Structures are given as structure tokens and as C-alpha cells.
CSV table of C-alpha atoms in Angstrom, one decimal:
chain,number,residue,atom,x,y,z
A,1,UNK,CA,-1.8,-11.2,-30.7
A,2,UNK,CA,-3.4,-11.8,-27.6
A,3,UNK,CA,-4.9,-9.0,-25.9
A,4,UNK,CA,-5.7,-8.5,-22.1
A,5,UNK,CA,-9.0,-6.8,-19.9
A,6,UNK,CA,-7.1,-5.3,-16.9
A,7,UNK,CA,-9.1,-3.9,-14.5
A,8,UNK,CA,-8.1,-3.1,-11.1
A,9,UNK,CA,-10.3,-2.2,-8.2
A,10,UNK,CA,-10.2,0.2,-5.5
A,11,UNK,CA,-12.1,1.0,-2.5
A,12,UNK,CA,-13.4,4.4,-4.3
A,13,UNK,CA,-13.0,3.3,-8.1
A,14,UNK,CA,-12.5,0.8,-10.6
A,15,UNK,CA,-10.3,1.5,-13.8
A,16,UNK,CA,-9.9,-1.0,-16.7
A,17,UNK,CA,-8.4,-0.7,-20.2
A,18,UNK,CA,-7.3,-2.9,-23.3
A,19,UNK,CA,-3.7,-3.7,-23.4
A,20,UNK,CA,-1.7,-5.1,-26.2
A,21,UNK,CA,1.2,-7.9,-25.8
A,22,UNK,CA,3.5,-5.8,-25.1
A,23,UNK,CA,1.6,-4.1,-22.4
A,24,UNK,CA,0.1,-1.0,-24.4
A,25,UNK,CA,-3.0,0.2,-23.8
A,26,UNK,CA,-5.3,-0.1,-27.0
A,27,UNK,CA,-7.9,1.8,-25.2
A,28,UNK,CA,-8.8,5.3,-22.8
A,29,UNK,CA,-8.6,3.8,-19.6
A,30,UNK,CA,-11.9,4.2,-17.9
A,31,UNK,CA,-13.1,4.4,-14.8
A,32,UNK,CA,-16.2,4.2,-12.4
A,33,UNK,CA,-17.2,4.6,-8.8
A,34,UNK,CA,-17.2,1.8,-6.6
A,35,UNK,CA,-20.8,0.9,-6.1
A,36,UNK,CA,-21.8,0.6,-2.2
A,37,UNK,CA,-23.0,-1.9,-0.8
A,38,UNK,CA,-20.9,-3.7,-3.1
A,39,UNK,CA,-22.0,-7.9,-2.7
A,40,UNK,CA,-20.5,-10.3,-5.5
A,41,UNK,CA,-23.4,-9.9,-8.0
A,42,UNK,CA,-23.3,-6.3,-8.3
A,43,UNK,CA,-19.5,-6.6,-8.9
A,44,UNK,CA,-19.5,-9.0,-11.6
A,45,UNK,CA,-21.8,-6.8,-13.1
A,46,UNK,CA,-20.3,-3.6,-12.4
A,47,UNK,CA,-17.2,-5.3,-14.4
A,48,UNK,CA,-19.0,-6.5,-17.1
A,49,UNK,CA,-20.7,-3.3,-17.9
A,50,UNK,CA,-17.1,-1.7,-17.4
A,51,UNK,CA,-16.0,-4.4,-20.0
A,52,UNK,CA,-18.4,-4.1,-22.0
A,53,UNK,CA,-17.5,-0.2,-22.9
A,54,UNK,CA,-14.0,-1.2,-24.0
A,55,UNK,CA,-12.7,-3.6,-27.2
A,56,UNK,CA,-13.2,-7.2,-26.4
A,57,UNK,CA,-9.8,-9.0,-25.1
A,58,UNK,CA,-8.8,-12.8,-25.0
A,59,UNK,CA,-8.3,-12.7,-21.3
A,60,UNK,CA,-9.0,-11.0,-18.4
A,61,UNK,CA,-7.2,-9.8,-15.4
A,62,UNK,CA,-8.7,-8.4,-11.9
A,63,UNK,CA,-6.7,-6.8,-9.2
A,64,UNK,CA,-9.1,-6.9,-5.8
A,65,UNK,CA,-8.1,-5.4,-2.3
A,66,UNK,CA,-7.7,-8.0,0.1
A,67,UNK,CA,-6.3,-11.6,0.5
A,68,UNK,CA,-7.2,-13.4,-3.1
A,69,UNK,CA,-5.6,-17.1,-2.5
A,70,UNK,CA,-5.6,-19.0,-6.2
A,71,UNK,CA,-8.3,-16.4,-7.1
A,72,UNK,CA,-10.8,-17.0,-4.3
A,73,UNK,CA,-11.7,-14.3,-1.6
A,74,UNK,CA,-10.5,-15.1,1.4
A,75,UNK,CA,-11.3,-11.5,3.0
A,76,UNK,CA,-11.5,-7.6,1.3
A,77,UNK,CA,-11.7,-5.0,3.6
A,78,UNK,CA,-13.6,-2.6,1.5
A,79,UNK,CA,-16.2,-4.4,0.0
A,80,UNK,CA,-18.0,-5.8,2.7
A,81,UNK,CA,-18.9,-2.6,4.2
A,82,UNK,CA,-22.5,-0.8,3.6
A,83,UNK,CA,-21.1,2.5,1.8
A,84,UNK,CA,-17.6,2.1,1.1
A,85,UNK,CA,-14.3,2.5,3.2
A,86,UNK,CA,-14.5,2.9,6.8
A,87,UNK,CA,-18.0,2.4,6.7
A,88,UNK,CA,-19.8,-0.4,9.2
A,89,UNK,CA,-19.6,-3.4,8.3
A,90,UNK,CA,-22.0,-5.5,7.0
A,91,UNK,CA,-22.1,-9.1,8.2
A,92,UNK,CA,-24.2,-10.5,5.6
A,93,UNK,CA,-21.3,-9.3,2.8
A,94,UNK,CA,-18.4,-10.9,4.7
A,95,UNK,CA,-20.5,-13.9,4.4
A,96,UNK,CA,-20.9,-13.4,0.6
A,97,UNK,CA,-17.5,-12.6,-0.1
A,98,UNK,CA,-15.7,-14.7,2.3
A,99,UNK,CA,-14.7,-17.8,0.3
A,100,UNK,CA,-16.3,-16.6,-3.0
A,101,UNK,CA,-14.5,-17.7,-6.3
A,102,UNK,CA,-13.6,-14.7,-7.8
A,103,UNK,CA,-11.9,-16.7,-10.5
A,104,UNK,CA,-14.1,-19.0,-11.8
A,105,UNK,CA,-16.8,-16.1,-11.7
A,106,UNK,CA,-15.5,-14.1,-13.4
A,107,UNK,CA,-14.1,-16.2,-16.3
A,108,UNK,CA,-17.8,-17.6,-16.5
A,109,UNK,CA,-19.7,-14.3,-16.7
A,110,UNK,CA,-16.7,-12.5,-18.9
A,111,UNK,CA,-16.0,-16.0,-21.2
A,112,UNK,CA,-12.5,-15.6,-21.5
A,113,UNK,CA,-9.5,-17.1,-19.2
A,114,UNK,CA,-9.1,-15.1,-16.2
A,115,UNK,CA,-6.8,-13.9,-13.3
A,116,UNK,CA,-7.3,-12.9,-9.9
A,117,UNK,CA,-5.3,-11.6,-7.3
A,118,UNK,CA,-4.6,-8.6,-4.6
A,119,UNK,CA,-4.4,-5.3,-6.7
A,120,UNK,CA,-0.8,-4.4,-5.3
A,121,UNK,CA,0.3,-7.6,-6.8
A,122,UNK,CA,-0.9,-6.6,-10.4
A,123,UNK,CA,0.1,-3.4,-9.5
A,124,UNK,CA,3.6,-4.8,-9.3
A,125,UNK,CA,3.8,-7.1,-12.1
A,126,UNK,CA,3.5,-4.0,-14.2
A,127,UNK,CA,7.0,-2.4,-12.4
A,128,UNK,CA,9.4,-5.0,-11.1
A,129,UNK,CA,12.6,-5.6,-13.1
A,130,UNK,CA,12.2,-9.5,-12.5
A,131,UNK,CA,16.0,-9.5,-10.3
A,132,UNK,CA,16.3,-9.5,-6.8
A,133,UNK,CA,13.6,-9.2,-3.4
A,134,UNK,CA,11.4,-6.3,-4.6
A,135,UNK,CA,8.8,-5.0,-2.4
A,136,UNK,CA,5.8,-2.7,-4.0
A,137,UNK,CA,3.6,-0.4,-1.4
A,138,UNK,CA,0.7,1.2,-2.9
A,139,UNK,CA,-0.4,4.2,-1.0
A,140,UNK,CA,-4.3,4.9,-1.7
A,141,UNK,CA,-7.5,4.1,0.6
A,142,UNK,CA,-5.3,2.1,2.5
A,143,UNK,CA,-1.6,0.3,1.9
A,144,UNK,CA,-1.5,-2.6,-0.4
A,145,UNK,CA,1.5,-4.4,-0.9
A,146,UNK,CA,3.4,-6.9,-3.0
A,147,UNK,CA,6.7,-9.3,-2.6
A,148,UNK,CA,8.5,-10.8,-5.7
A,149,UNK,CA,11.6,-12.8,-5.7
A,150,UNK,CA,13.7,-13.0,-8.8
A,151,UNK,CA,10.4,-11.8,-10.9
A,152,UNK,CA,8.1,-14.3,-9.1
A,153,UNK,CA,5.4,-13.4,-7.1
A,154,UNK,CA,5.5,-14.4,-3.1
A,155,UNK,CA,2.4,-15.6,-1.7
A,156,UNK,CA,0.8,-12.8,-0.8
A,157,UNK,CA,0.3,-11.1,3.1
A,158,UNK,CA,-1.9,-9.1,4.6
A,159,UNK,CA,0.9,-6.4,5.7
A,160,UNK,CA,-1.9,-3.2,5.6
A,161,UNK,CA,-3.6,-5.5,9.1
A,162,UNK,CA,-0.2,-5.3,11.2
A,163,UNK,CA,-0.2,-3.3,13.8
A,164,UNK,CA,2.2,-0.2,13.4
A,165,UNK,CA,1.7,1.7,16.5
A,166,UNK,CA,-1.2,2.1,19.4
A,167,UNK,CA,-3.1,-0.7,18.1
A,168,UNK,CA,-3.1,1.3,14.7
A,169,UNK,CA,-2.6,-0.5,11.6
A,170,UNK,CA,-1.0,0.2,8.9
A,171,UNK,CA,-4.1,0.8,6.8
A,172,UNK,CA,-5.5,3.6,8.9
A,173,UNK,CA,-2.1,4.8,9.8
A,174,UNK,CA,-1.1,6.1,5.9
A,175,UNK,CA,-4.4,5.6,4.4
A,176,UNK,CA,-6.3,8.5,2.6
A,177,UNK,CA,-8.3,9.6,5.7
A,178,UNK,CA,-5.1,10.4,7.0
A,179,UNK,CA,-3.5,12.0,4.6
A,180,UNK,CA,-6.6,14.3,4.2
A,181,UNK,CA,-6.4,14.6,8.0
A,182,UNK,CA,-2.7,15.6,8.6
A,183,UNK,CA,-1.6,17.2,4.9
A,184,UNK,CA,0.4,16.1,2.6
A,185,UNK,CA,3.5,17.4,4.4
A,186,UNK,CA,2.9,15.3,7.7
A,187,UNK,CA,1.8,12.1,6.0
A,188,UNK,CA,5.0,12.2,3.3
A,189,UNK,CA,6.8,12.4,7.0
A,190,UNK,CA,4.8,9.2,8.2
A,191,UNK,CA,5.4,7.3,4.6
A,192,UNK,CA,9.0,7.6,5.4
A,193,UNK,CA,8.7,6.5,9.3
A,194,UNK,CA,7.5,3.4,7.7
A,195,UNK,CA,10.2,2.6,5.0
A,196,UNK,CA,12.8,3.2,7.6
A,197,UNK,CA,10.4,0.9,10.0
A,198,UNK,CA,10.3,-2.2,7.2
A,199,UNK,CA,14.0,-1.9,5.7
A,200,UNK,CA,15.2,-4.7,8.2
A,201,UNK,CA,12.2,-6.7,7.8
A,202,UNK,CA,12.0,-7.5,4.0
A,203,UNK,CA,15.9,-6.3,3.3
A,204,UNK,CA,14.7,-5.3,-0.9
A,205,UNK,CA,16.8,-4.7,-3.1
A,206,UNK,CA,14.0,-2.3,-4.1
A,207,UNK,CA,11.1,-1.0,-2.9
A,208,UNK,CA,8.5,0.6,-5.0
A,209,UNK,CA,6.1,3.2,-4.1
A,210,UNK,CA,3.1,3.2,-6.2
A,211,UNK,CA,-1.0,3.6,-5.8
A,212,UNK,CA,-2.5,7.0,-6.6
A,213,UNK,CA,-1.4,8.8,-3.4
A,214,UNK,CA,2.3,8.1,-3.8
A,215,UNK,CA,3.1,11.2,-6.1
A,216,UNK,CA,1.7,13.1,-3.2
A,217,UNK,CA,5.0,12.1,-1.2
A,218,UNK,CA,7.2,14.9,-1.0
A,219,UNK,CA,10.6,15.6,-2.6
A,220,UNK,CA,12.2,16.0,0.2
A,221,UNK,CA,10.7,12.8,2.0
A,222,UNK,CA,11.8,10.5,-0.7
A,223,UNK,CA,15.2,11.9,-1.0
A,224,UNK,CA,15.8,10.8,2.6
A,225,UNK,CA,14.1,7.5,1.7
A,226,UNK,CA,17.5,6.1,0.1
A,227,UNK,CA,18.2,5.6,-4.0
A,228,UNK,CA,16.7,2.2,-3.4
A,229,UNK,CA,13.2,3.5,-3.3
A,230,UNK,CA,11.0,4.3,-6.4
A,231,UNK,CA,7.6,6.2,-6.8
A,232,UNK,CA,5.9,4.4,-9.8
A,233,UNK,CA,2.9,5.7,-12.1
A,234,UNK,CA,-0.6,4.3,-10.6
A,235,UNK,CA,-1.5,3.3,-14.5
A,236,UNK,CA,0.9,0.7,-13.3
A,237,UNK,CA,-2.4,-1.4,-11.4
A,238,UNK,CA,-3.9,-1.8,-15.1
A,239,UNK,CA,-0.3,-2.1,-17.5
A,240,UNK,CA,0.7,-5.1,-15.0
A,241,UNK,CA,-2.7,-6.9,-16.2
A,242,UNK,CA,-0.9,-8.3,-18.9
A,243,UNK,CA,2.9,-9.4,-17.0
A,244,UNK,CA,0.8,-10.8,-14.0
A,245,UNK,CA,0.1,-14.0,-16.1
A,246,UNK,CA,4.2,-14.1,-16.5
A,247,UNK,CA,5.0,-13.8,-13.0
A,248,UNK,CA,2.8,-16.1,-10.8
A,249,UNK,CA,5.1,-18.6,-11.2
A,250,UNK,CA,4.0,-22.3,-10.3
A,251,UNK,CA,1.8,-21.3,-7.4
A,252,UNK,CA,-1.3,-20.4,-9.2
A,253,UNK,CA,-2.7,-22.3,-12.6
A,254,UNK,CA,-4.6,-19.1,-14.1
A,255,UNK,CA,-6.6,-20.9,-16.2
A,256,UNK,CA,-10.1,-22.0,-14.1
């Protein structure tokens, strides 16, 4: 039985687990704060130590903020600042992690096969039914996102850097600072805003709402959001470690 590493970063944590086949966890997730100033070294490392807590797997797959393309960084907007989200930025980072082979790291330092790619797009692979344009939006520092078609992964955009309103985008515009900033009653308001906003652009057949801030989304908020939209568990980012290797389709060889 071949057993996965998932771990999936975030711009204040990293999780990771053990996961069966089938997708179970055969370990307590665990989890650890994101390290800042974060440059590639430190992050292998901060993985391996993470990995190194948990049963050993046969493979490996990493979930990273940003635009991954074929498992190398082409940018990540949280880890090239000097203490974490919205922090300055430090140009000597974005050199380091502009262009760095996450991949091929990785599977070095770890020994096992690997797979890269953005975190909403693991974070999908562990919800979509595999049928249909499905859309995933996870709601945490930021918004990640994630488009499969017929259960195969879409190459992957940078939605979260579009421009929403006032030059805003829509990473500061529904990210944690704001939530924290307008309550959770005003920001389940703004989440819905932006549903309505992207119906006509991606047309899904449905859109899921995951991340660790989307169970914050009021009742009443999601009710007006239509039946087509679903808030999934965040555990989702480490349990879709194990489909992602199903559903990258032909545009991505996994194997470095």
C-alpha cells in the first residue's frame, strides 16, 4: 500500500500528516509556525524536521502559496517577506525563490517521489467529485484558488492578484487582516459580494469554499450564496495529498 507525506503550507503554519490509499490519515496531523524570514533552505528543512516527526511514507506531496508551474516557484507571496504576511518585502528572497525547483528539492532532500503545486489545488483534489467545471476558493491569509474540469486540474491562476475594487485585490480584500478588521459578520457579507462577482466568469457547476476561515462564513451569507456552493473541512489541504497525484492529468509528470 503506498502511503503519502501531505503537507500543506500556509503563510502562518504548516500542517502535514500520513495518509493511507484511500486517503486516511495514519497519523495526528501536526503542525508548526511558519518560520520568518523564510528562504528555500530553511523550508526544506522546516519540512523535513516536520517529516521527520511522522511515519515514513513512499511519496510526498507539498501544497505552497503562490504560482508552482510543473513544481518550480514561479512567485509566493508570503514567503519572500522578512516576517510573514504583509510584511516588507525582501528582495534578496524573491530572488531565491523566484524560479527555485521546489520539486526536485524536495524529492532530493525527502528521497521519495514528490509533488508540488499551489495549496488550493491540493486543497481541491481532496473535495471535487471529478464531474463538471468546479471552482475551489480557500479563504485564509489570503484567497487561494483552484479550477478542475471533469476531475482534472486547470493550469493554475493567480486569481488572489486581480484587482477587485480600488486597486484592491482580492487577497487583501477577504484576507485574514480583514476579516479581523471588519468581523465576521461584514466579511461573510464581502465573501458573498465576490461569489455573486465570479458566477459569470467561471460558470461552475460548483464552487467550493474551503481554507480555515471559511467556516467563519455565516449561515445566513451562504444560504443566499445558492445550493451550488459548498463550505469544505480545511483537513481537506492535507487529505487531497494523496488524489492530487490522480488528478494532474497529462500536464505535469510528478515524478522528478
Amino acid at each position: 500500500m503506498v502511503t503519502t507525506l501531505a503537507i500543506d503550507c500556509g503563510g502562518g503554519g504548516i500542517k502535514a500528516s500520513v495518509l493511507d490509499a484511500a486517503g486516511t490519515m495514519r497519523a495526528r496531523p501536526l503542525r508548526v509556525p511558519t518560520p520568518y524570514p523564510l528562504p528555500p533552505a530553511l523550508f526544506v528543512k522546516t519540512l523535513l524536521d516536520l517529516g521527520a516527526r511522522l511515519p515514513a511514507a513512499d511519496r510526498l506531496t507539498v501544497g505552497l502559496p503562490g504560482m508552482i508551474r510543473h513544481g518550480v516557484v514561479v512567485a509566493t507571496p508570503h514567503y519572500v517577506t522578512r516576517s510573514g504576511p504583509r510584511s516588507k518585502v525582501d528582495p534578496d528572497l524573491v530572488a531565491e525563490w523566484s524560479g527555485y525547483d521546489a520539486r526536485s528539492g524536495l524529492a532530493e532532500a525527502f528521497g521519495i517521489p514528490a509533488l508540488v503545486l499551489n495549496d488550493a489545488e491540493v486543497h481541491g483534489a481532496g473535495v471535487v467529485a471529478g464531474t463538471g467545471c468546479e471552482l475551489v476558493l480557500t479563504l485564509g491569509t489570503g484567497l487561494g484558488s483552484a479550477l478542475f474540469d471533469g476531475g482534472v486540474l486547470a493550469p493554475h491562476l493567480e486569481l488572489s492578484h486581480a484587482p477587485v475594487r480600488w486597486g484592491t485585490t482580492y487577497d487583501t480584500y477577504v484576507g485574514e487582516p480583514e476579516r479581523r478588521r471588519l468581523g465576521d459578520a461584514f466579511w461573510s457579507r464581502r465573501i458573498r459580494q465576490v461569489v455573486d462577482g465570479l458566477r459569470p466568469v467561471f460558470r461552475w457547476d460548483r464552487l467550493y469554499l474551503g481554507g480555515g476561515n471559511s467556516r467563519l462564513i455565516r449561515p445566513e451569507q451562504l444560504a443566499r450564496m445558492g445550493d451550488d456552493v459548498v463550505v469544505v473541512p480545511n483537513t481537506a489541504g492535507i487529505v487531497g495529498g494523496v488524489r492530487a497525484w490522480e488528478l494532474v492529468g497529462d500536464r505535469l509528470d510528478p515524478t522528478p
